[in-house]
Tab-separated table of C-alpha atoms in Angstrom:
chain	number	residue	atom	x	y	z
A	10	MET	CA	45.353	-45.776	-68.200
A	11	SER	CA	46.315	-46.137	-71.918
A	12	LYS	CA	45.193	-43.705	-74.551
A	13	TRP	CA	42.790	-46.260	-75.970
A	14	SER	CA	41.459	-47.081	-72.553
A	15	ARG	CA	40.885	-43.400	-71.876
A	16	LEU	CA	39.118	-42.971	-75.225
A	17	GLY	CA	37.044	-46.037	-74.545
A	18	PHE	CA	36.037	-44.642	-71.185
A	19	VAL	CA	35.078	-41.309	-72.719
A	20	PHE	CA	33.201	-42.997	-75.570
A	21	GLY	CA	31.422	-45.306	-73.140
A	22	ALA	CA	30.477	-42.386	-70.943
A	23	GLY	CA	29.110	-40.598	-73.993
A	24	VAL	CA	27.011	-43.604	-74.964
A	25	LEU	CA	25.749	-43.908	-71.417
A	26	SER	CA	24.943	-40.193	-71.390
A	27	LEU	CA	23.041	-40.475	-74.663
A	28	ALA	CA	21.234	-43.553	-73.425
A	29	ALA	CA	20.232	-41.766	-70.245
A	30	THR	CA	18.947	-38.810	-72.265
A	31	ALA	CA	16.985	-41.112	-74.561
A	32	SER	CA	15.579	-42.931	-71.539
A	33	SER	CA	14.582	-39.621	-69.988
A	34	MET	CA	12.908	-38.537	-73.221
A	35	ALA	CA	11.064	-41.842	-73.403
A	36	ALA	CA	9.929	-41.383	-69.824
A	37	ASP	CA	8.505	-37.940	-70.567
A	38	LYS	CA	4.904	-38.722	-71.452
A	39	THR	CA	2.020	-36.402	-72.139
A	40	VAL	CA	-1.540	-37.353	-71.281
A	41	LYS	CA	-3.682	-35.796	-74.004
A	42	VAL	CA	-6.994	-34.280	-72.905
A	43	GLY	CA	-9.291	-32.913	-75.610
A	44	LEU	CA	-11.142	-29.848	-74.312
A	45	VAL	CA	-14.128	-29.025	-76.551
A	46	VAL	CA	-15.807	-25.751	-75.569
A	47	GLY	CA	-17.728	-22.919	-77.195
A	48	LEU	CA	-15.377	-19.939	-77.178
A	49	THR	CA	-17.635	-18.225	-79.709
A	50	GLY	CA	-21.387	-18.372	-80.301
A	51	ALA	CA	-24.236	-18.564	-77.794
A	52	GLY	CA	-22.211	-20.288	-75.074
A	53	ALA	CA	-19.025	-18.215	-75.381
A	54	ASP	CA	-19.076	-16.870	-71.799
A	55	ILE	CA	-19.418	-20.396	-70.415
A	56	GLY	CA	-16.768	-21.809	-72.751
A	57	GLU	CA	-14.205	-19.151	-71.888
A	58	SER	CA	-14.834	-19.742	-68.198
A	59	MET	CA	-14.245	-23.494	-68.550
A	60	ALA	CA	-11.039	-22.938	-70.519
A	61	ARG	CA	-9.756	-20.566	-67.842
A	62	GLY	CA	-10.531	-22.964	-65.001
A	63	ALA	CA	-8.842	-25.893	-66.753
A	64	ASP	CA	-5.781	-23.852	-67.759
A	65	LEU	CA	-5.387	-22.521	-64.235
A	66	TYR	CA	-5.441	-25.984	-62.673
A	67	VAL	CA	-2.812	-27.285	-65.105
A	68	ALA	CA	-0.603	-24.224	-64.546
A	69	LEU	CA	-0.660	-24.574	-60.759
A	70	HIS	CA	-0.434	-28.367	-60.330
A	71	LYS	CA	2.440	-29.564	-62.513
A	72	LYS	CA	4.272	-30.586	-59.328
A	73	ASP	CA	1.469	-33.007	-58.434
A	74	LEU	CA	2.170	-35.268	-61.416
A	75	PRO	CA	4.536	-38.254	-61.415
A	76	ALA	CA	8.035	-37.490	-62.699
A	77	GLY	CA	8.200	-37.254	-66.470
A	78	VAL	CA	4.439	-36.951	-66.948
A	79	ASN	CA	2.700	-33.907	-68.381
A	80	VAL	CA	-0.902	-33.044	-69.233
A	81	GLY	CA	-1.554	-31.611	-72.674
A	82	LEU	CA	-4.835	-29.736	-73.051
A	83	ILE	CA	-5.845	-29.715	-76.713
A	84	LYS	CA	-8.477	-26.989	-76.905
A	85	ARG	CA	-11.028	-26.770	-79.693
A	86	ASP	CA	-13.706	-24.086	-80.183
A	87	ASP	CA	-16.976	-25.618	-81.395
A	88	GLY	CA	-18.667	-22.229	-81.801
A	89	SER	CA	-21.524	-23.573	-79.628
A	90	ASN	CA	-22.611	-25.576	-82.687
A	91	PRO	CA	-23.516	-29.263	-82.137
A	92	ASP	CA	-22.425	-30.389	-85.637
A	93	ARG	CA	-19.024	-28.792	-85.120
A	94	THR	CA	-18.786	-30.319	-81.636
A	95	LYS	CA	-19.251	-33.782	-83.102
A	96	ARG	CA	-16.648	-33.240	-85.825
A	97	LEU	CA	-14.069	-31.847	-83.403
A	98	ALA	CA	-14.611	-34.700	-80.940
A	99	GLN	CA	-14.099	-37.232	-83.744
A	100	GLU	CA	-10.869	-35.487	-84.811
A	101	LEU	CA	-9.569	-35.415	-81.247
A	102	VAL	CA	-10.221	-39.116	-80.783
A	103	VAL	CA	-9.106	-40.389	-84.203
A	104	ARG	CA	-6.361	-37.972	-85.240
A	105	ASP	CA	-5.035	-36.572	-81.960
A	106	LYS	CA	-5.607	-39.820	-80.051
A	107	VAL	CA	-6.688	-38.132	-76.832
A	108	GLN	CA	-7.079	-40.349	-73.799
A	109	LEU	CA	-9.862	-38.223	-72.339
A	110	LEU	CA	-12.440	-35.743	-73.585
A	111	ALA	CA	-13.637	-32.825	-71.462
A	112	GLY	CA	-15.482	-29.520	-71.509
A	113	VAL	CA	-18.739	-29.336	-73.489
A	114	THR	CA	-20.692	-26.109	-73.091
A	115	LEU	CA	-24.351	-26.993	-73.690
A	116	SER	CA	-26.437	-30.164	-73.630
A	117	PRO	CA	-27.146	-30.352	-77.407
A	118	GLN	CA	-23.380	-30.438	-78.005
A	119	ALA	CA	-22.860	-33.141	-75.394
A	120	LEU	CA	-25.474	-35.374	-77.000
A	121	THR	CA	-23.515	-35.378	-80.275
A	122	ILE	CA	-20.390	-36.579	-78.432
A	123	ALA	CA	-22.171	-39.430	-76.625
A	124	PRO	CA	-21.956	-42.045	-79.439
A	125	ILE	CA	-18.303	-41.134	-80.105
A	126	SER	CA	-17.408	-41.466	-76.437
A	127	THR	CA	-19.258	-44.775	-76.223
A	128	GLU	CA	-17.882	-46.365	-79.399
A	129	ALA	CA	-14.273	-45.290	-78.795
A	130	LYS	CA	-14.539	-45.909	-75.030
A	131	VAL	CA	-13.130	-42.460	-74.265
A	132	PRO	CA	-14.062	-41.176	-70.788
A	133	THR	CA	-15.655	-37.734	-71.101
A	134	ILE	CA	-15.689	-35.242	-68.238
A	135	ILE	CA	-18.682	-32.927	-68.599
A	136	MET	CA	-17.728	-29.520	-67.198
A	137	ASN	CA	-20.992	-27.746	-67.921
A	138	ALA	CA	-23.822	-29.292	-70.015
A	139	THR	CA	-26.508	-29.795	-67.394
A	140	THR	CA	-29.567	-31.685	-68.689
A	141	GLY	CA	-30.495	-34.431	-66.232
A	142	SER	CA	-30.665	-37.305	-68.735
A	143	LEU	CA	-27.259	-36.531	-70.208
A	144	THR	CA	-25.184	-38.981	-68.188
A	145	ARG	CA	-27.464	-41.774	-69.397
A	146	SER	CA	-26.569	-41.086	-73.028
A	147	SER	CA	-23.112	-42.669	-72.650
A	148	PRO	CA	-21.593	-44.968	-70.008
A	149	TYR	CA	-18.384	-42.952	-70.427
A	150	PHE	CA	-19.911	-39.616	-69.363
A	151	VAL	CA	-19.132	-38.237	-65.895
A	152	ARG	CA	-20.485	-34.820	-64.883
A	153	MET	CA	-18.468	-32.419	-62.703
A	154	SER	CA	-20.785	-29.390	-62.965
A	155	TYR	CA	-24.373	-29.931	-61.817
A	156	ALA	CA	-27.678	-31.283	-63.068
A	157	ASN	CA	-30.407	-28.712	-63.662
A	158	TRP	CA	-32.870	-30.190	-61.198
A	159	GLN	CA	-30.317	-30.033	-58.379
A	160	MET	CA	-30.712	-26.273	-58.342
A	161	ALA	CA	-34.117	-25.714	-60.024
A	162	TYR	CA	-36.002	-28.235	-57.884
A	163	THR	CA	-34.262	-26.926	-54.748
A	164	VAL	CA	-35.202	-23.277	-55.316
A	165	GLY	CA	-38.768	-24.272	-56.286
A	166	ALA	CA	-39.192	-26.286	-53.103
A	167	TRP	CA	-37.695	-23.468	-51.007
A	168	ALA	CA	-40.081	-20.890	-52.515
A	169	ALA	CA	-43.212	-22.958	-51.884
A	170	LYS	CA	-42.129	-23.659	-48.298
A	171	ASN	CA	-41.564	-19.953	-47.665
A	172	ASN	CA	-44.987	-18.454	-48.423
A	173	ILE	CA	-44.423	-17.895	-52.154
A	174	ASN	CA	-47.502	-19.737	-53.400
A	175	SER	CA	-47.668	-18.621	-57.046
A	176	ALA	CA	-44.995	-18.460	-59.740
A	177	TYR	CA	-44.350	-17.994	-63.438
A	178	THR	CA	-41.354	-19.409	-65.354
A	179	LEU	CA	-39.278	-17.817	-68.120
A	180	VAL	CA	-36.618	-20.048	-69.694
A	181	ALA	CA	-34.448	-20.281	-72.798
A	182	ASP	CA	-35.980	-22.572	-75.406
A	183	TYR	CA	-33.520	-25.481	-75.475
A	184	ALA	CA	-32.924	-28.729	-73.560
A	185	ALA	CA	-31.425	-27.210	-70.402
A	186	GLY	CA	-34.106	-24.499	-70.282
A	187	HIS	CA	-36.875	-27.088	-70.544
A	188	ASP	CA	-35.151	-29.111	-67.822
A	189	MET	CA	-34.907	-26.087	-65.519
A	190	GLU	CA	-38.562	-25.258	-66.125
A	191	ALA	CA	-39.654	-28.805	-65.286
A	192	GLY	CA	-37.389	-29.006	-62.227
A	193	PHE	CA	-38.658	-25.763	-60.738
A	194	LYS	CA	-42.273	-26.726	-61.461
A	195	ARG	CA	-41.888	-30.119	-59.783
A	196	GLY	CA	-40.160	-28.721	-56.689
A	197	PHE	CA	-42.689	-25.878	-56.424
A	198	GLU	CA	-45.805	-27.979	-56.920
A	199	ASP	CA	-44.546	-30.875	-54.771
A	200	ASN	CA	-44.542	-28.414	-51.886
A	201	GLY	CA	-47.911	-26.759	-52.479
A	202	GLY	CA	-47.074	-23.957	-54.930
A	203	LYS	CA	-49.174	-23.167	-58.007
A	204	LEU	CA	-47.618	-22.343	-61.366
A	205	GLY	CA	-49.522	-19.615	-63.206
A	206	GLY	CA	-47.776	-19.829	-66.581
A	207	SER	CA	-44.597	-20.523	-68.538
A	208	ASP	CA	-42.740	-18.709	-71.292
A	209	ARG	CA	-39.893	-19.929	-73.516
A	210	THR	CA	-37.657	-17.546	-75.465
A	211	PRO	CA	-35.056	-18.079	-78.236
A	212	MET	CA	-31.657	-19.009	-76.804
A	213	ALA	CA	-29.726	-15.908	-77.839
A	214	THR	CA	-32.480	-13.280	-77.670
A	215	THR	CA	-31.930	-10.121	-75.647
A	216	ASP	CA	-35.483	-8.778	-76.017
A	217	TYR	CA	-37.443	-9.889	-72.965
A	218	LEU	CA	-39.899	-7.017	-72.589
A	219	PRO	CA	-42.743	-8.797	-74.498
A	220	ALA	CA	-42.386	-11.783	-72.153
A	221	MET	CA	-42.308	-9.506	-69.119
A	222	ALA	CA	-45.568	-7.889	-70.264
A	223	ARG	CA	-47.260	-11.310	-70.336
A	224	ILE	CA	-45.851	-12.139	-66.914
A	225	LYS	CA	-47.063	-8.833	-65.478
A	226	ALA	CA	-50.580	-9.553	-66.748
A	227	ALA	CA	-50.524	-12.941	-64.975
A	228	ALA	CA	-49.633	-11.194	-61.657
A	229	PRO	CA	-47.606	-14.000	-60.016
A	230	LYS	CA	-45.916	-13.594	-56.634
A	231	SER	CA	-42.636	-14.827	-58.115
A	232	LEU	CA	-40.796	-15.310	-61.401
A	233	PHE	CA	-38.267	-18.090	-61.997
A	234	VAL	CA	-35.836	-17.334	-64.838
A	235	PHE	CA	-33.194	-19.331	-66.676
A	236	THR	CA	-31.533	-17.752	-69.713
A	237	LEU	CA	-28.053	-18.103	-71.168
A	238	SER	CA	-25.200	-16.539	-69.244
A	239	GLY	CA	-23.837	-13.276	-70.660
A	240	ALA	CA	-25.860	-10.796	-72.703
A	241	PRO	CA	-29.178	-12.754	-72.478
A	242	SER	CA	-29.125	-12.984	-68.670
A	243	ILE	CA	-28.112	-9.323	-68.288
A	244	ALA	CA	-30.965	-8.326	-70.606
A	245	THR	CA	-33.398	-10.506	-68.609
A	246	MET	CA	-32.589	-8.718	-65.363
A	247	LYS	CA	-32.912	-5.286	-66.951
A	248	ALA	CA	-36.237	-6.169	-68.580
A	249	PHE	CA	-37.509	-7.417	-65.217
A	250	ARG	CA	-36.770	-4.013	-63.716
A	251	ASP	CA	-37.853	-1.909	-66.719
A	252	SER	CA	-41.210	-3.709	-66.934
A	253	GLY	CA	-42.108	-2.695	-63.378
A	254	LEU	CA	-42.138	-6.269	-62.053
A	255	GLN	CA	-39.372	-5.532	-59.561
A	256	GLU	CA	-41.147	-2.434	-58.280
A	257	ALA	CA	-44.397	-4.402	-58.032
A	258	GLY	CA	-42.726	-6.731	-55.532
A	259	VAL	CA	-42.538	-9.873	-57.691
A	260	GLN	CA	-39.857	-12.103	-56.151
A	261	LEU	CA	-37.205	-12.975	-58.737
A	262	LEU	CA	-35.920	-16.550	-58.431
A	263	SER	CA	-33.118	-18.228	-60.346
A	264	THR	CA	-29.991	-20.355	-60.100
A	265	ALA	CA	-26.715	-18.611	-59.356
A	266	GLN	CA	-25.013	-19.403	-62.650
A	267	ASN	CA	-27.751	-17.484	-64.466
A	268	VAL	CA	-26.190	-14.251	-63.202
A	269	SER	CA	-22.567	-15.035	-62.349
A	270	ASP	CA	-20.441	-13.030	-59.930
A	271	GLN	CA	-18.645	-11.633	-62.976
A	272	GLN	CA	-21.933	-10.237	-64.323
A	273	LEU	CA	-23.324	-8.746	-61.112
A	274	PRO	CA	-21.699	-5.333	-61.754
A	275	GLN	CA	-23.535	-5.259	-65.104
A	276	THR	CA	-26.938	-6.268	-63.764
A	277	GLY	CA	-26.513	-4.022	-60.716
A	278	PRO	CA	-29.775	-2.970	-59.023
A	279	SER	CA	-31.830	-4.924	-61.590
A	280	SER	CA	-30.976	-8.171	-59.816
A	281	LEU	CA	-31.064	-6.782	-56.263
A	282	GLY	CA	-33.056	-9.111	-53.998
A	283	MET	CA	-33.013	-12.062	-56.426
A	284	ILE	CA	-32.950	-15.396	-54.594
A	285	ASN	CA	-30.697	-18.068	-56.092
A	286	SER	CA	-29.862	-21.674	-55.526
A	287	ALA	CA	-26.119	-22.101	-55.916
A	288	VAL	CA	-23.391	-24.729	-55.722
A	289	TYR	CA	-20.601	-22.132	-55.951
A	290	ILE	CA	-20.325	-18.457	-55.058
A	291	ALA	CA	-17.063	-16.630	-55.769
A	292	THR	CA	-17.144	-14.623	-52.539
A	293	ASP	CA	-17.592	-17.708	-50.339
A	294	SER	CA	-15.524	-17.359	-47.158
A	295	ARG	CA	-14.170	-20.923	-47.004
A	296	PRO	CA	-10.339	-21.034	-47.446
A	297	SER	CA	-10.451	-23.212	-50.589
A	298	ALA	CA	-12.820	-20.744	-52.271
A	299	GLN	CA	-10.714	-17.741	-51.278
A	300	ALA	CA	-7.504	-19.406	-52.501
A	301	PHE	CA	-9.137	-20.186	-55.849
A	302	LEU	CA	-10.485	-16.641	-56.177
A	303	SER	CA	-7.036	-15.207	-55.437
A	304	ALA	CA	-5.340	-17.469	-58.003
A	305	PHE	CA	-7.998	-16.690	-60.619
A	306	LYS	CA	-7.578	-12.933	-60.149
A	307	LYS	CA	-3.800	-13.227	-60.289
A	308	ALA	CA	-4.052	-15.131	-63.572
A	309	TYR	CA	-6.843	-13.185	-65.282
A	310	GLY	CA	-6.964	-9.749	-63.652
A	311	GLN	CA	-8.296	-8.185	-60.458
A	312	ASP	CA	-11.689	-7.534	-62.043
A	313	ALA	CA	-12.128	-11.187	-63.024
A	314	TYR	CA	-14.475	-13.362	-60.969
A	315	PRO	CA	-14.699	-17.139	-61.466
A	316	ASP	CA	-18.087	-18.793	-61.899
A	317	LEU	CA	-19.367	-22.341	-61.732
A	318	PRO	CA	-18.081	-23.501	-65.168
A	319	ALA	CA	-14.574	-22.389	-64.129
A	320	VAL	CA	-14.893	-24.362	-60.894
A	321	ALA	CA	-16.318	-27.425	-62.687
A	322	ALA	CA	-13.362	-27.344	-65.095
A	323	TRP	CA	-10.932	-26.999	-62.177
A	324	ASN	CA	-12.611	-29.949	-60.413
A	325	GLY	CA	-12.593	-31.968	-63.627
A	326	MET	CA	-8.865	-31.434	-64.059
A	327	GLU	CA	-8.286	-32.440	-60.445
A	328	ALA	CA	-9.990	-35.744	-61.289
A	329	VAL	CA	-7.790	-36.112	-64.404
A	330	TYR	CA	-4.735	-35.690	-62.201
A	331	GLY	CA	-6.265	-38.234	-59.813
A	332	ILE	CA	-6.330	-40.795	-62.651
A	333	ILE	CA	-2.687	-40.085	-63.516
A	334	LYS	CA	-1.498	-40.204	-59.898
A	335	LYS	CA	-3.076	-43.634	-59.532
A	336	HIS	CA	-2.254	-45.198	-62.912
A	337	GLY	CA	0.476	-43.062	-64.482
A	338	ALA	CA	0.402	-41.748	-68.039
A	339	THR	CA	-0.843	-45.015	-69.526
A	340	PHE	CA	-4.249	-46.179	-68.369
A	341	THR	CA	-7.227	-48.023	-69.787
A	342	SER	CA	-10.683	-46.568	-70.211
A	343	GLU	CA	-11.922	-48.840	-67.443
A	344	GLN	CA	-9.191	-47.690	-65.049
A	345	ALA	CA	-10.008	-44.048	-65.769
A	346	MET	CA	-13.740	-44.616	-65.324
A	347	ASP	CA	-13.180	-46.436	-62.046
A	348	VAL	CA	-11.435	-43.337	-60.675
A	349	LEU	CA	-14.001	-40.925	-62.108
A	350	LYS	CA	-17.112	-42.836	-61.006
A	351	ASN	CA	-15.837	-43.001	-57.446
A	352	TRP	CA	-14.301	-39.533	-57.298
A	353	LYS	CA	-14.449	-37.544	-54.070
A	354	SER	CA	-12.791	-34.278	-53.145
A	355	SER	CA	-13.301	-32.524	-49.834
A	356	ASN	CA	-11.507	-29.255	-50.529
A	357	THR	CA	-12.664	-27.853	-53.869
A	358	PRO	CA	-13.521	-24.170	-54.411
A	359	ALA	CA	-17.170	-25.261	-54.041
A	360	GLY	CA	-16.542	-27.345	-50.922
A	361	SER	CA	-16.946	-31.113	-50.689
A	362	ILE	CA	-18.064	-32.984	-53.822
A	363	SER	CA	-18.448	-36.607	-54.861
A	364	ILE	CA	-19.623	-38.582	-57.872
A	365	ASP	CA	-22.539	-40.979	-57.455
A	366	PRO	CA	-21.136	-44.200	-58.997
A	367	GLU	CA	-24.617	-45.360	-60.012
A	368	THR	CA	-25.469	-42.260	-62.072
A	369	ARG	CA	-21.978	-40.787	-62.744
A	370	ASP	CA	-23.408	-37.450	-61.636
A	371	ILE	CA	-22.093	-35.023	-59.055
A	372	VAL	CA	-23.371	-34.758	-55.479
A	373	HIS	CA	-22.882	-31.455	-53.665
A	374	ASP	CA	-24.382	-28.989	-51.235
A	375	VAL	CA	-26.831	-26.428	-52.637
A	376	SER	CA	-26.817	-22.987	-51.007
A	377	MET	CA	-29.708	-20.556	-50.969
A	378	ALA	CA	-28.464	-16.993	-51.499
A	379	ARG	CA	-29.865	-13.502	-51.966
A	380	ILE	CA	-28.256	-10.778	-54.093
A	381	GLN	CA	-27.448	-7.853	-51.817
A	382	LYS	CA	-25.269	-4.772	-52.018
A	383	VAL	CA	-22.149	-5.324	-49.915
A	384	GLY	CA	-20.063	-2.174	-49.786
A	385	ASP	CA	-19.858	-0.981	-53.371
A	386	ARG	CA	-20.461	-4.433	-54.888
A	387	TYR	CA	-23.475	-6.644	-55.508
A	388	GLU	CA	-22.950	-10.137	-54.096
A	389	ASN	CA	-24.780	-13.395	-53.490
A	390	VAL	CA	-25.134	-13.729	-49.717
A	391	VAL	CA	-25.870	-17.259	-48.473
A	392	PHE	CA	-28.665	-17.687	-45.922
A	393	ASP	CA	-29.334	-21.448	-46.004
A	394	VAL	CA	-27.694	-24.695	-47.215
A	395	VAL	CA	-29.213	-28.005	-48.383
A	396	LYS	CA	-26.633	-30.759	-47.847
A	397	ASP	CA	-25.532	-33.532	-50.240
A	398	VAL	CA	-28.046	-32.997	-53.026
A	399	LYS	CA	-28.280	-35.696	-55.694
A	400	ASP	CA	-30.063	-35.030	-58.977
A	401	PRO	CA	-33.818	-35.170	-58.173
A	402	TRP	CA	-34.618	-35.776	-61.855
A	403	LYS	CA	-33.066	-39.232	-61.675
A	404	ALA	CA	-35.131	-40.129	-58.607
A	405	VAL	CA	-38.328	-38.981	-60.371
A	406	ASN	CA	-37.350	-40.708	-63.640
A	407	PRO	CA	-35.715	-44.054	-62.747
A	408	GLU	CA	-34.048	-46.035	-65.509
A	409	LYS	CA	-36.232	-48.790	-66.951
């Protein structure tokens, strides 16, 4: 081979090498997912939990993506403020050009995103916000958490069917609280129970003793509570005990996310005996739940316990990966929505889930559990399961 031929071969090989590198770089594509959560403010505990669940899924499932495809989570803290939520969602869509939106801590924040999601045709995976009507506010909303009535109606119906014939409700004064109040009332009264009174408190308050005094005067057999996770829910449990309602034998009723597994050490004996409806319990014995719990503790510390927002975020990211595995890194809004509306997964940390394509809302089993002391820990112990629960609110309030 002549000198020039050898040089030509080397030069050609170099060009080919550069071309291959450029082709590889071009093939490396990142699917941008805008995760809007409240890492500060009233919903900070929920927001942090969602961020952890989403991060954990991405960290553990890179191998599940097609070659050259990555998922980029662009996280934004809305401070649990609806105006900030709206601005951040607009920035993510217009400036960052995300293909999907996700997260959303509370229902008021989600409602501000609805027109943005609809106008820009950006599928939005709701990982918490729980008001029943929410999925009707945008055809691009899909909920992976739960609707309030799924758990509130279920625990209300259970109570009335099990010789608890009078109740009082105490809820946080915002959309989800009102929804929980109405759901419990409907389930309770549909099955013969009588509601003796209702109380609504400011979202972030931690002073529940005045409300407990009013409840004590009404002398109900049971009290249904729904307050924000974190300091408000811990304060609710302690006020229930300090007011003498626990000692008087009033049955405390709630939904499991109101006092998460992470918070049970802080509520301690104050929540002992509380009966919850739940779609996820961290100490569940099923293998998928135990594997998730182990991974969560490895990532965030042995004292960390995942709750429902973490699981909903994990499940939401599994659906994102489902879109990518079917359509690759480039997909239309309609292709993404087709996957999301028909999503099913049989092996999530919370068991089998599906999305009802008509409502774009989740369908899952609802467990009935009682807080008991197990060894040196307080845990939710399941004693009954209601299978394949759709949102009762949508059945009671059909679209016109």
